[in-house]
Amino acid sequence: MRRLAGDALVLAAAYLAAFALRFDFEEPRWGWACVALGFLPTLVIGLTALWASGCARLKAATITLRAVPRFGVAAGILAATLLLLRALVPADEAIILRPPVSVALMLSILALLGWLALRYVKRLQLRPIEVADLLGRAEAEVGTPAVRHAFRGKRVLITGAGGSIGSELARQVLDAQPESLILLDLSEAALYRVLEELHGPVWGVVGNCAEREAMGQLLRQARPEVILHAAAYKHVPLMEENPGAALKNNALGTRILAEEALAAGVAKFVLISTDKAIAPVSAMGISKRLAEVLMQDLAGGGTRFCAVRFGNVLDSSGSVVPKFRRQIAAGGPVTVTDRRMKRYFMTIPEACGLVLQAAVLAEGGEIFVLDMGEPLSILHLAETMIGLAGLRPGRDIPIVFTGIRPGEKLTEDLGEVTRDATKTVHERILIGRIAQWPHAAVQALQARLATLLSNGLEPTLQDLQTLLTAEENEVQ
């Protein structure tokens, strides 16, 4: 109804403006009262033209440049109908059915501009969605004095530096004024974008963490004192279809880089892990749990190894927030897997800030768990984003449930891990009481991995589950 009233007001303004321009803002010979009566058929024709062209159903959230021709059609229908009336109605009839040709043409042009402005201006006024609004709690502090002191003057290597987490780690480390910052990523394009943004003692390396010779040469040459290992395949459903890639990149790549770090005398090695490594059921979760096991086995030498687990990161590439944002901008529907689905969320800056805080606290062998507050309902997140865009969930933007995807859980349960965790000096960082596997069990795991990969077949999800459960049974 509001859109209908707005379109009617645009027609009224365009109608009066067309007559005023045609008669140089003087009263037409028929008088303004007669001209006003002539607006009634124009109103009916104009609104009918909008309906016939499909413009009446378009909302500010759905309007795009591709919709402009539709409004051109509506304006064309309006002009053509008014000119047809002029041709059919006798010349001695009142102006209400015979507007001048120039008035009909100007009216159509002004109406077209007004209808477009009404929708595009409203779209521009839609409130941009701020990620912090979705969190439901205060963000953790970043860039603390302890972090700045720990990283100032250090040589730091960040893997996966082209991604959302890796690039934010680079920004925060650079703020601490390191001696040098080496950014490693397999994607040339992603790495280039980050290097274009950052200025200072930064240099980029295109490479794969799972290539032992290349990593060994890089570490000997760059001599980093701290490695922040963010490189990983993280998309759960995609890794369900590619479990071999998850195993090789996430688990074996971590072990290779960790062994080379130990050989090169790196002081600290921080693995970015995930809450999906808790009782993992997906290929991604299992591969990250294996990465923790393989890395933790090296603790106790000259390098302080640790892992930091956290949940979903709001607005990171491949996460649900940019997906919802695109769907809302397109007018919906917004797709939610299940109305019961919940996840723990952090913002990119606070997740990276807490990773750096954990790196400061690391003594070697820890698996840090971050306090992420209460889990958020994905449905509530979608509804909140729609509301923050100035629209109504379920009415302006439909919500469709698509079903749980392969590898997903309804919730990621942190209860047992956080209940048994040890507190640190930072209130948001805990040390999970997660049993370290005996070295013999890790050796057996590596032997099984070597056997699995030597046969030339791609590992399956069942293979990964068998690897993990077989060794965990030995540990217990």
Short mmCIF file of C-alpha atoms in Angstrom, two decimals:
data_model
loop_
_atom_site.label_atom_id
_atom_site.label_comp_id
_atom_site.label_asym_id
_atom_site.label_seq_id
_atom_site.Cartn_x
_atom_site.Cartn_y
_atom_site.Cartn_z
CA MET A 1 0.00 0.00 0.00
CA ARG A 2 2.85 2.38 0.80
CA ARG A 3 4.50 1.66 -2.55
CA LEU A 4 1.14 2.28 -4.29
CA ALA A 5 0.72 5.62 -2.48
CA GLY A 6 4.29 6.59 -3.35
CA ASP A 7 3.80 5.80 -7.03
CA ALA A 8 0.54 7.80 -7.04
CA LEU A 9 2.29 10.81 -5.48
CA VAL A 10 5.04 10.59 -8.10
CA LEU A 11 2.38 10.61 -10.84
CA ALA A 12 0.64 13.63 -9.28
CA ALA A 13 3.89 15.58 -9.03
CA ALA A 14 4.89 14.64 -12.60
CA TYR A 15 1.42 15.59 -13.93
CA LEU A 16 1.42 19.05 -12.35
CA ALA A 17 5.07 19.67 -13.29
CA ALA A 18 4.38 18.74 -16.92
CA PHE A 19 1.51 21.27 -17.17
CA ALA A 20 3.50 23.94 -15.33
CA LEU A 21 6.47 23.51 -17.67
CA ARG A 22 4.26 23.43 -20.75
CA PHE A 23 2.51 26.70 -19.88
CA ASP A 24 5.52 28.49 -18.32
CA PHE A 25 4.06 28.19 -14.83
CA GLU A 26 0.98 30.19 -15.81
CA GLU A 27 -2.59 28.94 -15.47
CA PRO A 28 -3.72 26.90 -18.54
CA ARG A 29 -6.72 28.20 -20.43
CA TRP A 30 -8.89 25.37 -19.04
CA GLY A 31 -8.11 26.42 -15.47
CA TRP A 32 -6.30 24.49 -12.77
CA ALA A 33 -9.53 22.87 -11.48
CA CYS A 34 -10.17 21.23 -14.85
CA VAL A 35 -6.53 20.19 -15.09
CA ALA A 36 -6.79 18.58 -11.64
CA LEU A 37 -9.80 16.53 -12.79
CA GLY A 38 -7.72 15.32 -15.72
CA PHE A 39 -5.35 13.66 -13.26
CA LEU A 40 -7.87 10.91 -12.43
CA PRO A 41 -7.59 9.01 -15.75
CA THR A 42 -3.83 9.64 -15.73
CA LEU A 43 -3.59 8.07 -12.26
CA VAL A 44 -5.48 4.97 -13.36
CA ILE A 45 -3.42 4.62 -16.54
CA GLY A 46 -0.10 5.14 -14.73
CA LEU A 47 -0.75 2.62 -11.95
CA THR A 48 -2.08 0.10 -14.46
CA ALA A 49 1.10 0.57 -16.53
CA LEU A 50 3.25 -0.13 -13.46
CA TRP A 51 1.27 -3.29 -12.73
CA ALA A 52 1.33 -4.50 -16.33
CA SER A 53 5.12 -4.05 -16.59
CA GLY A 54 5.78 -5.79 -13.25
CA CYS A 55 7.24 -2.65 -11.66
CA ALA A 56 4.60 -2.39 -8.95
CA ARG A 57 5.93 -5.56 -7.28
CA LEU A 58 9.55 -4.46 -7.17
CA LYS A 59 10.85 -3.41 -3.75
CA ALA A 60 13.83 -1.31 -2.76
CA ALA A 61 15.69 -4.43 -1.67
CA THR A 62 15.23 -6.11 -5.06
CA ILE A 63 15.76 -3.18 -7.41
CA THR A 64 18.76 -3.41 -9.72
CA LEU A 65 19.82 -1.70 -12.92
CA ARG A 66 18.30 -4.61 -14.81
CA ALA A 67 14.88 -3.37 -13.67
CA VAL A 68 15.24 0.03 -15.40
CA PRO A 69 13.84 -1.21 -18.77
CA ARG A 70 10.68 -2.32 -16.97
CA PHE A 71 10.06 1.20 -15.77
CA GLY A 72 10.77 2.43 -19.29
CA VAL A 73 8.02 0.11 -20.52
CA ALA A 74 5.63 1.47 -17.88
CA ALA A 75 6.39 5.05 -18.89
CA GLY A 76 5.97 4.09 -22.54
CA ILE A 77 2.56 2.54 -21.83
CA LEU A 78 1.53 5.71 -20.01
CA ALA A 79 2.60 7.99 -22.89
CA ALA A 80 1.12 5.77 -25.59
CA THR A 81 -2.24 5.50 -23.82
CA LEU A 82 -2.49 9.26 -23.25
CA LEU A 83 -1.65 9.94 -26.92
CA LEU A 84 -4.17 7.31 -28.02
CA LEU A 85 -6.85 9.00 -25.93
CA ARG A 86 -5.99 12.30 -27.53
CA ALA A 87 -6.44 10.75 -30.97
CA LEU A 88 -9.76 9.09 -30.10
CA VAL A 89 -11.46 11.85 -28.07
CA PRO A 90 -13.00 14.69 -30.09
CA ALA A 91 -11.13 17.98 -29.99
CA ASP A 92 -13.94 19.86 -28.28
CA GLU A 93 -13.97 17.58 -25.23
CA ALA A 94 -12.49 18.71 -21.92
CA ILE A 95 -8.79 18.49 -21.20
CA ILE A 96 -9.39 15.64 -18.72
CA LEU A 97 -9.22 13.15 -21.63
CA ARG A 98 -7.07 15.11 -24.11
CA PRO A 99 -3.79 16.28 -22.59
CA PRO A 100 -1.46 18.13 -24.97
CA VAL A 101 1.15 15.96 -26.70
CA SER A 102 4.01 17.80 -24.99
CA VAL A 103 2.36 17.31 -21.59
CA ALA A 104 1.90 13.56 -22.21
CA LEU A 105 5.55 13.15 -23.17
CA MET A 106 6.94 15.27 -20.32
CA LEU A 107 4.62 13.54 -17.86
CA SER A 108 5.90 10.11 -18.88
CA ILE A 109 9.56 11.16 -18.62
CA LEU A 110 9.07 12.81 -15.21
CA ALA A 111 7.07 9.83 -13.94
CA LEU A 112 9.84 7.47 -15.08
CA LEU A 113 12.49 9.47 -13.21
CA GLY A 114 10.30 9.75 -10.14
CA TRP A 115 9.49 6.04 -9.96
CA LEU A 116 13.16 5.12 -10.27
CA ALA A 117 14.22 7.70 -7.71
CA LEU A 118 11.56 6.51 -5.27
CA ARG A 119 13.03 3.01 -5.27
CA TYR A 120 16.74 3.67 -5.71
CA VAL A 121 16.91 6.41 -3.09
CA LYS A 122 15.14 4.15 -0.61
CA ARG A 123 17.59 1.37 -1.38
CA LEU A 124 20.54 3.67 -0.77
CA GLN A 125 19.00 4.59 2.58
CA LEU A 126 18.81 0.96 3.75
CA ARG A 127 21.04 0.65 6.77
CA PRO A 128 24.26 -1.22 6.03
CA ILE A 129 24.61 -4.35 8.14
CA GLU A 130 27.36 -3.96 10.73
CA VAL A 131 28.90 -7.30 11.69
CA ALA A 132 29.27 -6.26 15.34
CA ASP A 133 25.47 -5.84 15.54
CA LEU A 134 25.09 -9.59 14.95
CA LEU A 135 27.37 -10.77 17.74
CA GLY A 136 25.07 -10.14 20.70
CA ARG A 137 27.97 -9.41 23.06
CA ALA A 138 30.95 -7.12 23.46
CA GLU A 139 33.94 -7.82 21.24
CA ALA A 140 37.27 -8.80 22.76
CA GLU A 141 39.97 -6.14 22.83
CA VAL A 142 42.59 -6.32 20.09
CA GLY A 143 46.03 -4.77 19.79
CA THR A 144 46.83 -5.01 23.51
CA PRO A 145 50.16 -3.85 24.93
CA ALA A 146 51.14 -7.48 25.59
CA VAL A 147 50.67 -8.37 21.93
CA ARG A 148 52.48 -5.28 20.69
CA HIS A 149 55.39 -6.00 23.01
CA ALA A 150 55.55 -9.70 22.03
CA PHE A 151 55.61 -9.08 18.28
CA ARG A 152 57.57 -5.84 18.11
CA GLY A 153 60.89 -6.41 16.35
CA LYS A 154 60.10 -10.06 15.58
CA ARG A 155 60.26 -11.92 12.28
CA VAL A 156 56.81 -13.38 11.69
CA LEU A 157 55.51 -15.80 9.04
CA ILE A 158 51.76 -16.08 8.38
CA THR A 159 50.44 -18.91 6.23
CA GLY A 160 47.10 -18.61 4.47
CA ALA A 161 47.75 -14.86 4.51
CA GLY A 162 45.39 -14.20 1.61
CA GLY A 163 42.35 -15.42 3.54
CA SER A 164 40.06 -13.58 5.94
CA ILE A 165 41.89 -14.75 9.08
CA GLY A 166 45.40 -14.66 7.66
CA SER A 167 45.05 -11.14 6.26
CA GLU A 168 43.64 -9.79 9.54
CA LEU A 169 46.47 -11.44 11.47
CA ALA A 170 48.85 -9.66 9.10
CA ARG A 171 47.22 -6.28 9.82
CA GLN A 172 47.38 -6.73 13.58
CA VAL A 173 50.96 -8.05 13.57
CA LEU A 174 52.06 -5.18 11.34
CA ASP A 175 50.57 -2.72 13.86
CA ALA A 176 52.97 -4.19 16.42
CA GLN A 177 55.96 -3.11 14.26
CA PRO A 178 57.68 -6.45 13.54
CA GLU A 179 61.13 -6.61 12.03
CA SER A 180 59.67 -8.43 9.03
CA LEU A 181 56.38 -10.00 8.04
CA ILE A 182 56.35 -12.88 5.54
CA LEU A 183 52.97 -13.69 4.00
CA LEU A 184 52.54 -17.14 2.46
CA ASP A 185 49.57 -18.26 0.38
CA LEU A 186 48.87 -20.69 -2.42
CA SER A 187 46.58 -18.16 -4.16
CA GLU A 188 48.54 -15.54 -6.07
CA ALA A 189 45.47 -13.30 -6.47
CA ALA A 190 44.52 -13.38 -2.78
CA LEU A 191 48.10 -12.69 -1.71
CA TYR A 192 48.42 -9.81 -4.16
CA ARG A 193 45.31 -8.11 -2.74
CA VAL A 194 46.72 -8.23 0.79
CA LEU A 195 50.17 -7.01 -0.28
CA GLU A 196 48.55 -4.08 -2.10
CA GLU A 197 46.93 -3.02 1.17
CA LEU A 198 49.85 -3.42 3.59
CA HIS A 199 52.93 -1.22 3.69
CA GLY A 200 56.14 -1.76 5.59
CA PRO A 201 58.58 -4.66 6.01
CA VAL A 202 56.24 -7.10 4.26
CA TRP A 203 57.00 -9.57 1.52
CA GLY A 204 54.90 -12.28 -0.07
CA VAL A 205 55.60 -15.87 -0.99
CA VAL A 206 53.39 -17.97 -3.24
CA GLY A 207 53.72 -21.54 -2.05
CA ASN A 208 52.22 -24.69 -0.55
CA CYS A 209 52.77 -25.55 3.10
CA ALA A 210 52.73 -29.26 2.23
CA GLU A 211 55.86 -28.98 0.04
CA ARG A 212 58.64 -29.89 2.46
CA GLU A 213 61.64 -28.77 0.42
CA ALA A 214 60.14 -25.37 -0.39
CA MET A 215 59.09 -24.78 3.22
CA GLY A 216 62.47 -25.78 4.56
CA GLN A 217 64.23 -23.41 2.19
CA LEU A 218 61.82 -20.58 3.05
CA LEU A 219 62.31 -20.99 6.81
CA ARG A 220 66.08 -21.15 6.51
CA GLN A 221 66.08 -18.03 4.37
CA ALA A 222 63.49 -15.92 6.24
CA ARG A 223 64.41 -17.21 9.75
CA PRO A 224 60.98 -16.43 11.28
CA GLU A 225 60.73 -16.42 15.05
CA VAL A 226 56.95 -16.91 15.06
CA ILE A 227 54.75 -18.85 12.63
CA LEU A 228 51.00 -18.27 12.59
CA HIS A 229 49.61 -21.20 10.60
CA ALA A 230 46.21 -20.17 9.21
CA ALA A 231 46.40 -22.02 5.88
CA ALA A 232 43.68 -24.66 5.66
CA TYR A 233 40.71 -25.92 3.70
CA LYS A 234 37.75 -24.88 5.87
CA HIS A 235 34.52 -25.35 3.89
CA VAL A 236 32.77 -28.32 5.55
CA PRO A 237 30.45 -29.58 2.76
CA LEU A 238 33.14 -29.09 0.12
CA MET A 239 35.68 -31.09 2.14
CA GLU A 240 33.11 -33.89 2.51
CA GLU A 241 33.47 -34.29 -1.24
CA ASN A 242 37.27 -33.92 -1.11
CA PRO A 243 38.45 -35.69 2.08
CA GLY A 244 41.85 -36.46 0.58
CA ALA A 245 42.53 -32.77 0.02
CA ALA A 246 41.50 -32.00 3.61
CA LEU A 247 43.83 -34.68 4.95
CA LYS A 248 46.83 -33.66 2.83
CA ASN A 249 46.49 -29.92 3.27
CA ASN A 250 45.18 -29.58 6.82
CA ALA A 251 46.82 -32.52 8.60
CA LEU A 252 49.91 -33.50 6.65
CA GLY A 253 50.67 -29.92 5.58
CA THR A 254 50.65 -28.90 9.24
CA ARG A 255 53.00 -31.73 10.23
CA ILE A 256 55.44 -30.91 7.42
CA LEU A 257 55.53 -27.21 8.27
CA ALA A 258 55.84 -27.96 11.99
CA GLU A 259 58.76 -30.35 11.45
CA GLU A 260 60.54 -27.79 9.27
CA ALA A 261 59.86 -25.10 11.88
CA LEU A 262 61.44 -27.29 14.55
CA ALA A 263 64.46 -27.95 12.34
CA ALA A 264 64.84 -24.22 11.57
CA GLY A 265 64.69 -23.21 15.22
CA VAL A 266 61.43 -21.25 15.08
CA ALA A 267 60.56 -20.05 18.58
CA LYS A 268 56.74 -20.33 18.39
CA PHE A 269 54.32 -22.12 16.10
CA VAL A 270 50.60 -21.36 16.41
CA LEU A 271 48.07 -23.56 14.60
CA ILE A 272 44.68 -21.99 13.87
CA SER A 273 42.25 -24.80 14.67
CA THR A 274 38.47 -25.03 14.96
CA ASP A 275 35.65 -26.07 17.28
CA LYS A 276 34.77 -28.64 14.61
CA ALA A 277 37.77 -30.65 15.85
CA ILE A 278 35.71 -31.47 18.96
CA ALA A 279 34.23 -34.97 18.51
CA PRO A 280 34.66 -34.45 14.76
CA VAL A 281 32.30 -36.04 12.24
CA SER A 282 33.27 -34.12 9.09
CA ALA A 283 36.35 -34.49 6.91
CA MET A 284 37.32 -30.93 7.74
CA GLY A 285 36.92 -31.48 11.49
CA ILE A 286 38.80 -34.78 11.47
CA SER A 287 41.64 -33.31 9.41
CA LYS A 288 42.02 -30.40 11.84
CA ARG A 289 41.98 -32.76 14.85
CA LEU A 290 44.67 -34.85 13.18
CA ALA A 291 46.62 -31.64 12.55
CA GLU A 292 46.47 -30.87 16.29
CA VAL A 293 47.67 -34.39 17.14
CA LEU A 294 50.52 -34.38 14.65
CA MET A 295 51.69 -30.93 15.71
CA GLN A 296 51.32 -31.50 19.46
CA ASP A 297 53.55 -34.57 19.17
CA LEU A 298 56.49 -32.26 18.38
CA ALA A 299 56.06 -30.20 21.58
CA GLY A 300 58.90 -30.32 24.06
CA GLY A 301 61.66 -29.47 21.63
CA GLY A 302 63.09 -26.07 20.85
CA THR A 303 59.85 -24.77 19.32
CA ARG A 304 56.79 -23.91 21.41
CA PHE A 305 53.86 -25.45 19.56
CA CYS A 306 50.24 -24.60 20.36
CA ALA A 307 46.83 -24.62 18.71
CA VAL A 308 43.94 -22.18 19.08
CA ARG A 309 40.39 -23.41 18.58
CA PHE A 310 37.54 -21.07 17.77
CA GLY A 311 34.19 -21.24 16.00
CA ASN A 312 32.70 -19.58 12.96
CA VAL A 313 34.01 -16.17 12.01
CA LEU A 314 31.44 -13.57 11.05
CA ASP A 315 31.89 -12.13 7.56
CA SER A 316 34.84 -14.33 6.63
CA SER A 317 35.02 -15.58 3.06
CA GLY A 318 32.72 -18.55 2.59
CA SER A 319 30.81 -17.87 5.82
CA VAL A 320 27.08 -17.45 6.18
CA VAL A 321 27.03 -13.65 6.68
CA PRO A 322 28.23 -12.61 3.19
CA LYS A 323 25.91 -15.26 1.77
CA PHE A 324 22.92 -13.83 3.64
CA ARG A 325 23.96 -10.30 2.66
CA ARG A 326 23.97 -11.25 -1.04
CA GLN A 327 20.62 -13.00 -0.73
CA ILE A 328 19.03 -10.02 1.03
CA ALA A 329 20.39 -7.62 -1.60
CA ALA A 330 18.85 -9.82 -4.29
CA GLY A 331 15.46 -9.73 -2.57
CA GLY A 332 15.67 -13.25 -1.17
CA PRO A 333 15.03 -15.91 -0.42
CA VAL A 334 17.49 -16.27 2.46
CA THR A 335 18.43 -19.95 2.80
CA VAL A 336 18.87 -21.51 6.25
CA THR A 337 19.77 -25.18 6.57
CA ASP A 338 17.68 -25.92 9.69
CA ARG A 339 15.71 -23.77 12.12
CA ARG A 340 17.51 -25.54 15.03
CA MET A 341 21.02 -24.86 13.70
CA LYS A 342 23.30 -22.96 16.10
CA ARG A 343 26.91 -21.86 15.87
CA TYR A 344 29.51 -20.04 17.96
CA PHE A 345 30.59 -16.83 16.29
CA MET A 346 33.38 -14.29 16.56
CA THR A 347 34.29 -11.27 14.49
CA ILE A 348 37.42 -11.48 12.38
CA PRO A 349 39.34 -8.83 14.38
CA GLU A 350 38.56 -10.34 17.80
CA ALA A 351 39.31 -13.90 16.67
CA CYS A 352 42.72 -12.78 15.37
CA GLY A 353 43.34 -10.63 18.41
CA LEU A 354 42.74 -13.60 20.71
CA VAL A 355 44.98 -15.81 18.56
CA LEU A 356 47.81 -13.34 19.08
CA GLN A 357 47.04 -13.18 22.81
CA ALA A 358 47.21 -16.98 22.96
CA ALA A 359 50.53 -16.91 21.12
CA VAL A 360 51.88 -14.66 23.87
CA LEU A 361 50.70 -17.13 26.55
CA ALA A 362 51.96 -20.30 24.83
CA GLU A 363 54.52 -22.35 26.72
CA GLY A 364 54.30 -25.36 24.41
CA GLY A 365 51.81 -28.15 23.79
CA GLU A 366 48.63 -26.24 24.64
CA ILE A 367 45.36 -26.38 22.77
CA PHE A 368 43.74 -23.06 23.59
CA VAL A 369 39.96 -22.75 23.54
CA LEU A 370 38.39 -19.33 23.17
CA ASP A 371 35.35 -18.20 25.12
CA MET A 372 32.91 -17.23 22.37
CA GLY A 373 29.85 -16.53 24.49
CA GLU A 374 26.57 -18.26 23.76
CA PRO A 375 25.91 -19.98 20.42
CA LEU A 376 23.73 -18.04 18.00
CA SER A 377 20.76 -19.43 16.13
CA ILE A 378 21.39 -19.27 12.37
CA LEU A 379 17.69 -18.55 11.85
CA HIS A 380 17.88 -15.67 14.33
CA LEU A 381 21.01 -14.42 12.58
CA ALA A 382 19.18 -14.39 9.24
CA GLU A 383 16.18 -12.60 10.76
CA THR A 384 18.46 -10.05 12.44
CA MET A 385 20.28 -9.29 9.19
CA ILE A 386 16.99 -8.84 7.34
CA GLY A 387 15.74 -6.53 10.09
CA LEU A 388 18.95 -4.50 10.12
CA ALA A 389 18.50 -3.97 6.38
CA GLY A 390 15.19 -2.26 7.13
CA LEU A 391 13.10 -5.19 5.89
CA ARG A 392 10.70 -7.69 7.44
CA PRO A 393 11.70 -11.36 7.72
CA GLY A 394 9.24 -13.66 6.04
CA ARG A 395 7.34 -10.79 4.42
CA ASP A 396 9.74 -8.56 2.51
CA ILE A 397 12.40 -11.31 2.41
CA PRO A 398 11.31 -14.97 2.52
CA ILE A 399 13.33 -17.52 4.50
CA VAL A 400 13.66 -21.03 3.06
CA PHE A 401 14.95 -24.10 4.94
CA THR A 402 17.18 -26.28 2.76
CA GLY A 403 18.21 -29.11 5.12
CA ILE A 404 21.49 -29.93 6.87
CA ARG A 405 24.38 -30.34 4.46
CA PRO A 406 26.92 -33.21 4.49
CA GLY A 407 29.31 -33.05 7.44
CA GLU A 408 27.32 -30.49 9.42
CA LYS A 409 26.06 -30.78 13.00
CA LEU A 410 23.10 -28.95 14.46
CA THR A 411 25.39 -27.56 17.18
CA GLU A 412 29.09 -27.56 18.03
CA ASP A 413 29.25 -28.72 21.66
CA LEU A 414 31.95 -26.94 23.65
CA GLY A 415 30.50 -27.93 27.02
CA GLU A 416 32.88 -30.71 28.06
CA VAL A 417 35.95 -28.93 26.69
CA THR A 418 35.22 -25.62 28.46
CA ARG A 419 34.09 -27.25 31.73
CA ASP A 420 37.41 -29.06 32.12
CA ALA A 421 39.52 -26.20 30.75
CA THR A 422 42.20 -24.37 32.70
CA LYS A 423 41.89 -20.62 33.02
CA THR A 424 44.64 -18.28 31.89
CA VAL A 425 45.39 -14.67 32.77
CA HIS A 426 43.13 -13.69 29.87
CA GLU A 427 39.44 -14.18 30.71
CA ARG A 428 38.50 -15.17 27.16
CA ILE A 429 41.32 -17.71 26.65
CA LEU A 430 41.23 -21.18 28.21
CA ILE A 431 43.56 -24.17 27.94
CA GLY A 432 41.60 -27.27 27.00
CA ARG A 433 42.37 -30.41 28.94
CA ILE A 434 42.84 -32.50 25.84
CA ALA A 435 45.02 -35.55 26.26
CA GLN A 436 48.16 -35.52 24.17
CA TRP A 437 48.64 -38.72 22.25
CA PRO A 438 51.66 -40.86 23.19
CA HIS A 439 54.47 -40.62 20.70
CA ALA A 440 54.06 -44.31 19.83
CA ALA A 441 50.41 -43.73 18.90
CA VAL A 442 51.40 -40.81 16.68
CA GLN A 443 54.05 -42.93 15.00
CA ALA A 444 51.43 -45.61 14.35
CA LEU A 445 49.13 -42.94 12.94
CA GLN A 446 51.84 -41.71 10.60
CA ALA A 447 52.54 -45.28 9.46
CA ARG A 448 48.85 -45.75 8.65
CA LEU A 449 48.84 -42.42 6.81
CA ALA A 450 51.87 -43.45 4.77
CA THR A 451 50.23 -46.76 3.89
CA LEU A 452 46.97 -45.05 2.97
CA LEU A 453 48.63 -42.52 0.69
CA SER A 454 51.17 -44.91 -0.87
CA ASN A 455 48.51 -47.01 -2.60
CA GLY A 456 47.70 -44.14 -4.93
CA LEU A 457 44.02 -44.04 -3.99
CA GLU A 458 42.27 -40.94 -2.70
CA PRO A 459 41.42 -41.26 1.02
CA THR A 460 37.70 -41.38 1.80
CA LEU A 461 35.79 -39.92 4.74
CA GLN A 462 35.63 -43.44 6.18
CA ASP A 463 39.42 -43.68 5.93
CA LEU A 464 39.78 -40.46 7.93
CA GLN A 465 37.31 -41.61 10.56
CA THR A 466 39.14 -44.94 10.86
CA LEU A 467 42.50 -43.19 11.26
CA LEU A 468 41.22 -41.03 14.08
CA THR A 469 39.17 -43.60 15.98
CA ALA A 470 41.81 -46.32 15.74
CA GLU A 471 44.48 -44.12 17.29
CA GLU A 472 42.14 -42.60 19.88
CA ASN A 473 41.24 -46.09 21.04
CA GLU A 474 44.93 -46.82 21.53
CA VAL A 475 45.34 -43.60 23.52
CA GLN A 476 42.44 -44.53 25.82
#
